Amino acid sequence: MGTTRILILGGTTEARQLAEALASRADLDVVLSLAGRTIEPAPQPVPVRTGGFGGADGLASYLKDEAIDLMIDATHPFAARMSANAAQAAQLCGISVFALRRPAWLPVEGDRWRSVQGVPKAIAALGPSPLHVFLAIGRQEAHQANAAPIHHYWVRSVDPVELPLTVPNVTYIHAKGPFRLEDELALLRQYHIDVIVTKNSGGSATYAKIEAARQLGIEVIMIERAPAADMLAVETVEAALNHVDHLAPSLMKRGV
């Protein structure tokens, strides 16, 4: 009887935790796929494949060539295209797939959120008066702020923004979460931030800025997620492990 070959589409903390939990199991052969957008990714507990697949068809070819039995979509909640490709590729190959998708943040009493769809709408929502803006959306779409050069931006990202913004007032902060509440409070006070622009990523690693904004009465322009790809989804690593345990025996019966 063969092993079950699993492809984890990663890039999140949860993907790494899941890979770590599965790495030592003799009945499983796990590969972790990373998009390659982070310059120095953390060491991973299983073999890693880096780079894109070439759309749904390219991913389907990889799944067939590597005899993958199960695919787990543990990409970032905003990697909507990759998730859609995963759903389509799994269907093309007739293999099992499910998503590990952490739940979105929900506003609580004291939050001042304005929900928008997409980064351009978030930048437009800043309005015509100059503001001190904490831009916490990652480096890929930071350039969208060029559309509203009247504001002073503090841009936080793990890696440097590749093409510097063309706005006259911008400060770059290179940092990687998890972030502590007291540090976020200090940052918002130090720079006299008027508004935070962020994505509804969910999870705990970057939630402290939301708590800090609540305490200081700062508005948050919250970029909400696009509709998720149509596949079964679980919200925790534990639930994902349970689902693997449920699926693996039936997948192994085919042999390799």
mmCIF file of C-alpha atoms in Angstrom:
data_model
loop_
_atom_site.group_PDB
_atom_site.id
_atom_site.type_symbol
_atom_site.label_atom_id
_atom_site.label_comp_id
_atom_site.label_asym_id
_atom_site.label_seq_id
_atom_site.Cartn_x
_atom_site.Cartn_y
_atom_site.Cartn_z
ATOM 1 C CA MET A 1 0.000 0.000 0.000
ATOM 2 C CA GLY A 2 1.402 3.396 -1.011
ATOM 3 C CA THR A 3 1.524 6.717 0.712
ATOM 4 C CA THR A 4 -0.942 9.541 0.211
ATOM 5 C CA ARG A 5 0.697 12.399 -1.694
ATOM 6 C CA ILE A 6 -0.448 15.806 -0.458
ATOM 7 C CA LEU A 7 0.182 19.233 -1.991
ATOM 8 C CA ILE A 8 -0.273 22.175 0.380
ATOM 9 C CA LEU A 9 -0.658 25.547 -1.324
ATOM 10 C CA GLY A 10 1.013 27.705 1.307
ATOM 11 C CA GLY A 11 2.239 31.142 2.245
ATOM 12 C CA THR A 12 0.422 31.416 5.578
ATOM 13 C CA THR A 13 1.340 30.586 9.162
ATOM 14 C CA GLU A 14 -1.372 27.939 9.124
ATOM 15 C CA ALA A 15 0.143 26.260 6.053
ATOM 16 C CA ARG A 16 3.477 25.954 7.828
ATOM 17 C CA GLN A 17 1.833 24.630 11.008
ATOM 18 C CA LEU A 18 -0.122 22.065 8.992
ATOM 19 C CA ALA A 19 2.989 20.944 7.103
ATOM 20 C CA GLU A 20 4.844 20.616 10.410
ATOM 21 C CA ALA A 21 2.084 18.460 11.874
ATOM 22 C CA LEU A 22 2.041 16.165 8.822
ATOM 23 C CA ALA A 23 5.791 16.025 8.135
ATOM 24 C CA SER A 24 6.627 13.053 10.377
ATOM 25 C CA ARG A 25 3.816 10.783 9.217
ATOM 26 C CA ALA A 26 5.031 7.736 7.303
ATOM 27 C CA ASP A 27 1.686 7.323 5.519
ATOM 28 C CA LEU A 28 1.910 10.770 3.914
ATOM 29 C CA ASP A 29 4.218 12.387 1.365
ATOM 30 C CA VAL A 30 3.798 16.168 1.685
ATOM 31 C CA VAL A 31 4.987 18.993 -0.582
ATOM 32 C CA LEU A 32 4.499 22.671 0.263
ATOM 33 C CA SER A 33 4.077 25.150 -2.589
ATOM 34 C CA LEU A 34 5.069 28.813 -2.074
ATOM 35 C CA ALA A 35 4.414 31.622 -4.527
ATOM 36 C CA GLY A 36 7.919 33.000 -4.023
ATOM 37 C CA ARG A 37 6.850 36.555 -3.181
ATOM 38 C CA THR A 38 8.682 36.684 0.138
ATOM 39 C CA ILE A 39 12.397 37.375 -0.357
ATOM 40 C CA GLU A 40 13.604 35.224 2.549
ATOM 41 C CA PRO A 41 10.899 32.692 3.449
ATOM 42 C CA ALA A 42 11.225 30.867 6.757
ATOM 43 C CA PRO A 43 12.622 27.307 6.694
ATOM 44 C CA GLN A 44 9.871 24.760 6.108
ATOM 45 C CA PRO A 45 9.432 21.267 7.613
ATOM 46 C CA VAL A 46 8.699 19.541 4.279
ATOM 47 C CA PRO A 47 10.003 19.755 0.695
ATOM 48 C CA VAL A 48 9.121 23.092 -0.936
ATOM 49 C CA ARG A 49 8.167 23.991 -4.493
ATOM 50 C CA THR A 50 8.500 27.705 -5.301
ATOM 51 C CA GLY A 51 6.813 29.746 -8.045
ATOM 52 C CA GLY A 52 3.588 29.789 -10.008
ATOM 53 C CA PHE A 53 2.030 26.898 -11.896
ATOM 54 C CA GLY A 54 0.709 28.682 -14.962
ATOM 55 C CA GLY A 55 -2.973 28.913 -14.105
ATOM 56 C CA ALA A 56 -5.439 26.117 -13.470
ATOM 57 C CA ASP A 57 -4.213 24.034 -16.421
ATOM 58 C CA GLY A 58 -0.592 24.250 -15.268
ATOM 59 C CA LEU A 59 -1.577 23.272 -11.751
ATOM 60 C CA ALA A 60 -3.616 20.352 -13.095
ATOM 61 C CA SER A 61 -0.562 19.140 -15.062
ATOM 62 C CA TYR A 62 1.549 19.309 -11.911
ATOM 63 C CA LEU A 63 -1.050 17.358 -9.925
ATOM 64 C CA LYS A 64 -1.081 14.620 -12.585
ATOM 65 C CA ASP A 65 2.702 14.525 -13.086
ATOM 66 C CA GLU A 66 3.353 14.286 -9.345
ATOM 67 C CA ALA A 67 0.468 11.841 -8.698
ATOM 68 C CA ILE A 68 -1.000 14.114 -6.025
ATOM 69 C CA ASP A 69 -3.934 12.529 -4.162
ATOM 70 C CA LEU A 70 -5.044 15.481 -2.039
ATOM 71 C CA MET A 71 -4.579 19.249 -2.361
ATOM 72 C CA ILE A 72 -5.021 21.654 0.549
ATOM 73 C CA ASP A 73 -5.480 25.338 -0.261
ATOM 74 C CA ALA A 74 -3.854 27.162 2.659
ATOM 75 C CA THR A 75 -3.034 30.315 0.710
ATOM 76 C CA HIS A 76 -3.607 33.845 2.000
ATOM 77 C CA PRO A 77 -7.294 34.808 2.280
ATOM 78 C CA PHE A 78 -6.687 37.402 -0.456
ATOM 79 C CA ALA A 79 -5.114 34.953 -2.936
ATOM 80 C CA ALA A 80 -8.494 34.584 -4.643
ATOM 81 C CA ARG A 81 -7.114 33.710 -8.079
ATOM 82 C CA MET A 82 -4.913 30.921 -6.716
ATOM 83 C CA SER A 83 -7.855 29.469 -4.798
ATOM 84 C CA ALA A 84 -10.039 29.557 -7.903
ATOM 85 C CA ASN A 85 -7.264 27.833 -9.892
ATOM 86 C CA ALA A 86 -6.974 25.182 -7.176
ATOM 87 C CA ALA A 87 -10.684 24.412 -7.279
ATOM 88 C CA GLN A 88 -10.656 24.174 -11.075
ATOM 89 C CA ALA A 89 -7.474 22.054 -11.234
ATOM 90 C CA ALA A 90 -8.784 19.587 -8.641
ATOM 91 C CA GLN A 91 -11.957 19.209 -10.676
ATOM 92 C CA LEU A 92 -9.976 18.657 -13.886
ATOM 93 C CA CYS A 93 -7.918 15.918 -12.199
ATOM 94 C CA GLY A 94 -10.726 14.427 -10.118
ATOM 95 C CA ILE A 95 -8.719 14.690 -6.891
ATOM 96 C CA SER A 96 -9.806 15.696 -3.389
ATOM 97 C CA VAL A 97 -9.336 19.327 -2.328
ATOM 98 C CA PHE A 98 -10.264 21.467 0.633
ATOM 99 C CA ALA A 99 -9.299 24.883 1.978
ATOM 100 C CA LEU A 100 -7.770 25.901 5.291
ATOM 101 C CA ARG A 101 -9.082 29.444 5.544
ATOM 102 C CA ARG A 102 -8.884 31.399 8.786
ATOM 103 C CA PRO A 103 -12.086 33.294 9.603
ATOM 104 C CA ALA A 104 -12.327 36.986 8.817
ATOM 105 C CA TRP A 105 -12.237 39.585 11.587
ATOM 106 C CA LEU A 106 -15.600 40.934 12.689
ATOM 107 C CA PRO A 107 -16.122 44.412 14.142
ATOM 108 C CA VAL A 108 -16.826 44.664 17.857
ATOM 109 C CA GLU A 109 -18.124 47.514 19.991
ATOM 110 C CA GLY A 110 -15.840 50.512 19.707
ATOM 111 C CA ASP A 111 -14.514 49.704 16.232
ATOM 112 C CA ARG A 112 -14.844 52.407 13.549
ATOM 113 C CA TRP A 113 -14.713 50.419 10.339
ATOM 114 C CA ARG A 114 -15.543 51.364 6.781
ATOM 115 C CA SER A 115 -15.747 48.216 4.661
ATOM 116 C CA VAL A 116 -14.728 48.435 0.999
ATOM 117 C CA GLN A 117 -14.031 45.998 -1.836
ATOM 118 C CA GLY A 118 -10.504 46.295 -3.199
ATOM 119 C CA VAL A 119 -7.481 48.524 -2.601
ATOM 120 C CA PRO A 120 -8.401 51.274 -5.130
ATOM 121 C CA LYS A 121 -11.718 51.859 -3.334
ATOM 122 C CA ALA A 122 -9.887 51.962 -0.002
ATOM 123 C CA ILE A 123 -7.543 54.675 -1.260
ATOM 124 C CA ALA A 124 -10.456 56.620 -2.754
ATOM 125 C CA ALA A 125 -12.289 56.369 0.591
ATOM 126 C CA LEU A 126 -9.550 58.448 2.254
ATOM 127 C CA GLY A 127 -11.208 61.541 0.798
ATOM 128 C CA PRO A 128 -9.935 64.991 -0.250
ATOM 129 C CA SER A 129 -8.372 66.235 3.010
ATOM 130 C CA PRO A 130 -4.734 65.408 3.873
ATOM 131 C CA LEU A 131 -4.471 62.568 6.389
ATOM 132 C CA HIS A 132 -1.781 60.553 8.151
ATOM 133 C CA VAL A 133 -2.432 57.068 6.764
ATOM 134 C CA PHE A 134 -1.057 53.777 8.086
ATOM 135 C CA LEU A 135 -1.046 51.551 5.004
ATOM 136 C CA ALA A 136 -0.881 47.915 6.116
ATOM 137 C CA ILE A 137 -1.817 46.031 2.950
ATOM 138 C CA GLY A 138 1.535 44.455 2.047
ATOM 139 C CA ARG A 139 3.922 45.563 -0.670
ATOM 140 C CA GLN A 140 2.194 44.131 -3.752
ATOM 141 C CA GLU A 141 -0.504 46.814 -3.956
ATOM 142 C CA ALA A 142 1.081 49.692 -2.042
ATOM 143 C CA HIS A 143 1.520 51.573 -5.339
ATOM 144 C CA GLN A 144 -2.251 52.123 -5.432
ATOM 145 C CA ALA A 145 -1.648 54.970 -2.956
ATOM 146 C CA ASN A 146 -0.101 56.963 -5.827
ATOM 147 C CA ALA A 147 -3.697 57.773 -6.844
ATOM 148 C CA ALA A 148 -4.097 59.950 -3.726
ATOM 149 C CA PRO A 149 -0.814 61.882 -3.278
ATOM 150 C CA ILE A 150 -2.319 64.426 -0.880
ATOM 151 C CA HIS A 151 -1.897 62.104 2.129
ATOM 152 C CA HIS A 152 1.180 61.186 4.172
ATOM 153 C CA TYR A 153 1.613 57.411 4.160
ATOM 154 C CA TRP A 154 3.367 55.041 6.523
ATOM 155 C CA VAL A 155 3.714 51.785 4.553
ATOM 156 C CA ARG A 156 4.451 48.604 6.501
ATOM 157 C CA SER A 157 5.546 45.432 4.735
ATOM 158 C CA VAL A 158 7.747 42.398 5.372
ATOM 159 C CA ASP A 159 9.939 43.105 2.339
ATOM 160 C CA PRO A 160 10.758 46.472 0.733
ATOM 161 C CA VAL A 161 8.244 47.959 -1.724
ATOM 162 C CA GLU A 162 9.946 47.265 -5.054
ATOM 163 C CA LEU A 163 8.960 50.463 -6.853
ATOM 164 C CA PRO A 164 8.969 53.346 -4.345
ATOM 165 C CA LEU A 165 5.731 55.313 -4.248
ATOM 166 C CA THR A 166 5.576 58.562 -6.192
ATOM 167 C CA VAL A 167 3.656 60.394 -3.448
ATOM 168 C CA PRO A 168 5.644 63.249 -1.843
ATOM 169 C CA ASN A 169 5.264 62.052 1.760
ATOM 170 C CA VAL A 170 5.889 58.385 2.491
ATOM 171 C CA THR A 171 7.707 56.481 5.227
ATOM 172 C CA TYR A 172 8.527 52.779 4.849
ATOM 173 C CA ILE A 173 8.415 50.413 7.820
ATOM 174 C CA HIS A 174 9.853 46.919 7.322
ATOM 175 C CA ALA A 175 8.532 44.537 9.948
ATOM 176 C CA LYS A 176 7.082 41.055 10.251
ATOM 177 C CA GLY A 177 4.338 40.016 12.672
ATOM 178 C CA PRO A 178 3.141 38.956 15.081
ATOM 179 C CA PHE A 179 2.796 42.496 16.431
ATOM 180 C CA ARG A 180 2.154 43.421 20.066
ATOM 181 C CA LEU A 181 -0.644 45.760 21.111
ATOM 182 C CA GLU A 182 1.653 48.100 23.041
ATOM 183 C CA ASP A 183 3.938 48.478 20.025
ATOM 184 C CA GLU A 184 1.014 49.209 17.713
ATOM 185 C CA LEU A 185 -0.355 51.814 20.129
ATOM 186 C CA ALA A 186 3.082 53.469 20.259
ATOM 187 C CA LEU A 187 3.379 53.500 16.446
ATOM 188 C CA LEU A 188 -0.065 55.025 15.922
ATOM 189 C CA ARG A 189 0.601 57.699 18.537
ATOM 190 C CA GLN A 190 4.136 58.484 17.347
ATOM 191 C CA TYR A 191 3.047 59.177 13.779
ATOM 192 C CA HIS A 192 -0.302 60.782 14.706
ATOM 193 C CA ILE A 193 -2.112 58.313 12.451
ATOM 194 C CA ASP A 194 -5.616 59.413 11.410
ATOM 195 C CA VAL A 195 -6.721 56.274 9.583
ATOM 196 C CA ILE A 196 -5.561 52.695 8.976
ATOM 197 C CA VAL A 197 -6.005 50.963 5.620
ATOM 198 C CA THR A 198 -5.780 47.179 5.923
ATOM 199 C CA LYS A 199 -7.043 43.909 4.520
ATOM 200 C CA ASN A 200 -9.365 41.626 6.471
ATOM 201 C CA SER A 201 -6.771 38.885 6.737
ATOM 202 C CA GLY A 202 -8.097 37.338 9.944
ATOM 203 C CA GLY A 203 -5.874 35.554 12.438
ATOM 204 C CA SER A 204 -4.007 36.903 15.433
ATOM 205 C CA ALA A 205 -0.595 37.904 14.024
ATOM 206 C CA THR A 206 -1.674 41.346 12.792
ATOM 207 C CA TYR A 207 -4.862 41.912 14.794
ATOM 208 C CA ALA A 208 -3.128 44.159 17.350
ATOM 209 C CA LYS A 209 -3.400 47.177 15.057
ATOM 210 C CA ILE A 210 -7.182 46.716 15.008
ATOM 211 C CA GLU A 211 -7.242 46.631 18.818
ATOM 212 C CA ALA A 212 -4.984 49.677 18.961
ATOM 213 C CA ALA A 213 -7.218 51.599 16.559
ATOM 214 C CA ARG A 214 -10.228 50.733 18.736
ATOM 215 C CA GLN A 215 -8.502 52.031 21.870
ATOM 216 C CA LEU A 216 -7.440 55.271 20.185
ATOM 217 C CA GLY A 217 -10.692 55.857 18.276
ATOM 218 C CA ILE A 218 -8.939 55.665 14.897
ATOM 219 C CA GLU A 219 -10.945 54.791 11.792
ATOM 220 C CA VAL A 220 -10.077 51.605 9.904
ATOM 221 C CA ILE A 221 -10.779 51.290 6.196
ATOM 222 C CA MET A 222 -11.214 47.526 5.979
ATOM 223 C CA ILE A 223 -10.722 45.840 2.615
ATOM 224 C CA GLU A 224 -13.013 42.820 2.679
ATOM 225 C CA ARG A 225 -12.343 39.484 1.015
ATOM 226 C CA ALA A 226 -13.651 38.535 -2.387
ATOM 227 C CA PRO A 227 -16.060 35.582 -2.428
ATOM 228 C CA ALA A 228 -14.130 32.385 -1.695
ATOM 229 C CA ALA A 229 -13.615 29.635 -4.230
ATOM 230 C CA ASP A 230 -16.302 26.960 -4.137
ATOM 231 C CA MET A 231 -14.706 24.202 -2.084
ATOM 232 C CA LEU A 232 -15.050 22.695 1.356
ATOM 233 C CA ALA A 233 -13.283 24.923 3.900
ATOM 234 C CA VAL A 234 -12.101 24.449 7.483
ATOM 235 C CA GLU A 235 -10.963 27.263 9.772
ATOM 236 C CA THR A 236 -8.242 25.730 11.967
ATOM 237 C CA VAL A 237 -5.147 23.569 11.601
ATOM 238 C CA GLU A 238 -6.729 21.043 13.968
ATOM 239 C CA ALA A 239 -9.811 20.770 11.751
ATOM 240 C CA ALA A 240 -7.563 20.350 8.704
ATOM 241 C CA LEU A 241 -5.661 17.521 10.413
ATOM 242 C CA ASN A 242 -8.947 15.811 11.242
ATOM 243 C CA HIS A 243 -10.039 16.119 7.618
ATOM 244 C CA VAL A 244 -6.747 14.623 6.389
ATOM 245 C CA ASP A 245 -7.238 11.696 8.798
ATOM 246 C CA HIS A 246 -10.720 11.241 7.397
ATOM 247 C CA LEU A 247 -9.602 11.320 3.757
ATOM 248 C CA ALA A 248 -6.200 9.601 3.814
ATOM 249 C CA PRO A 249 -7.344 5.972 4.344
ATOM 250 C CA SER A 250 -9.712 6.062 1.349
ATOM 251 C CA LEU A 251 -7.079 7.750 -0.826
ATOM 252 C CA MET A 252 -4.432 5.162 0.092
ATOM 253 C CA LYS A 253 -6.614 2.248 -1.035
ATOM 254 C CA ARG A 254 -5.770 3.091 -4.626
ATOM 255 C CA GLY A 255 -2.082 2.463 -4.029
ATOM 256 C CA VAL A 256 0.663 4.297 -5.904
#
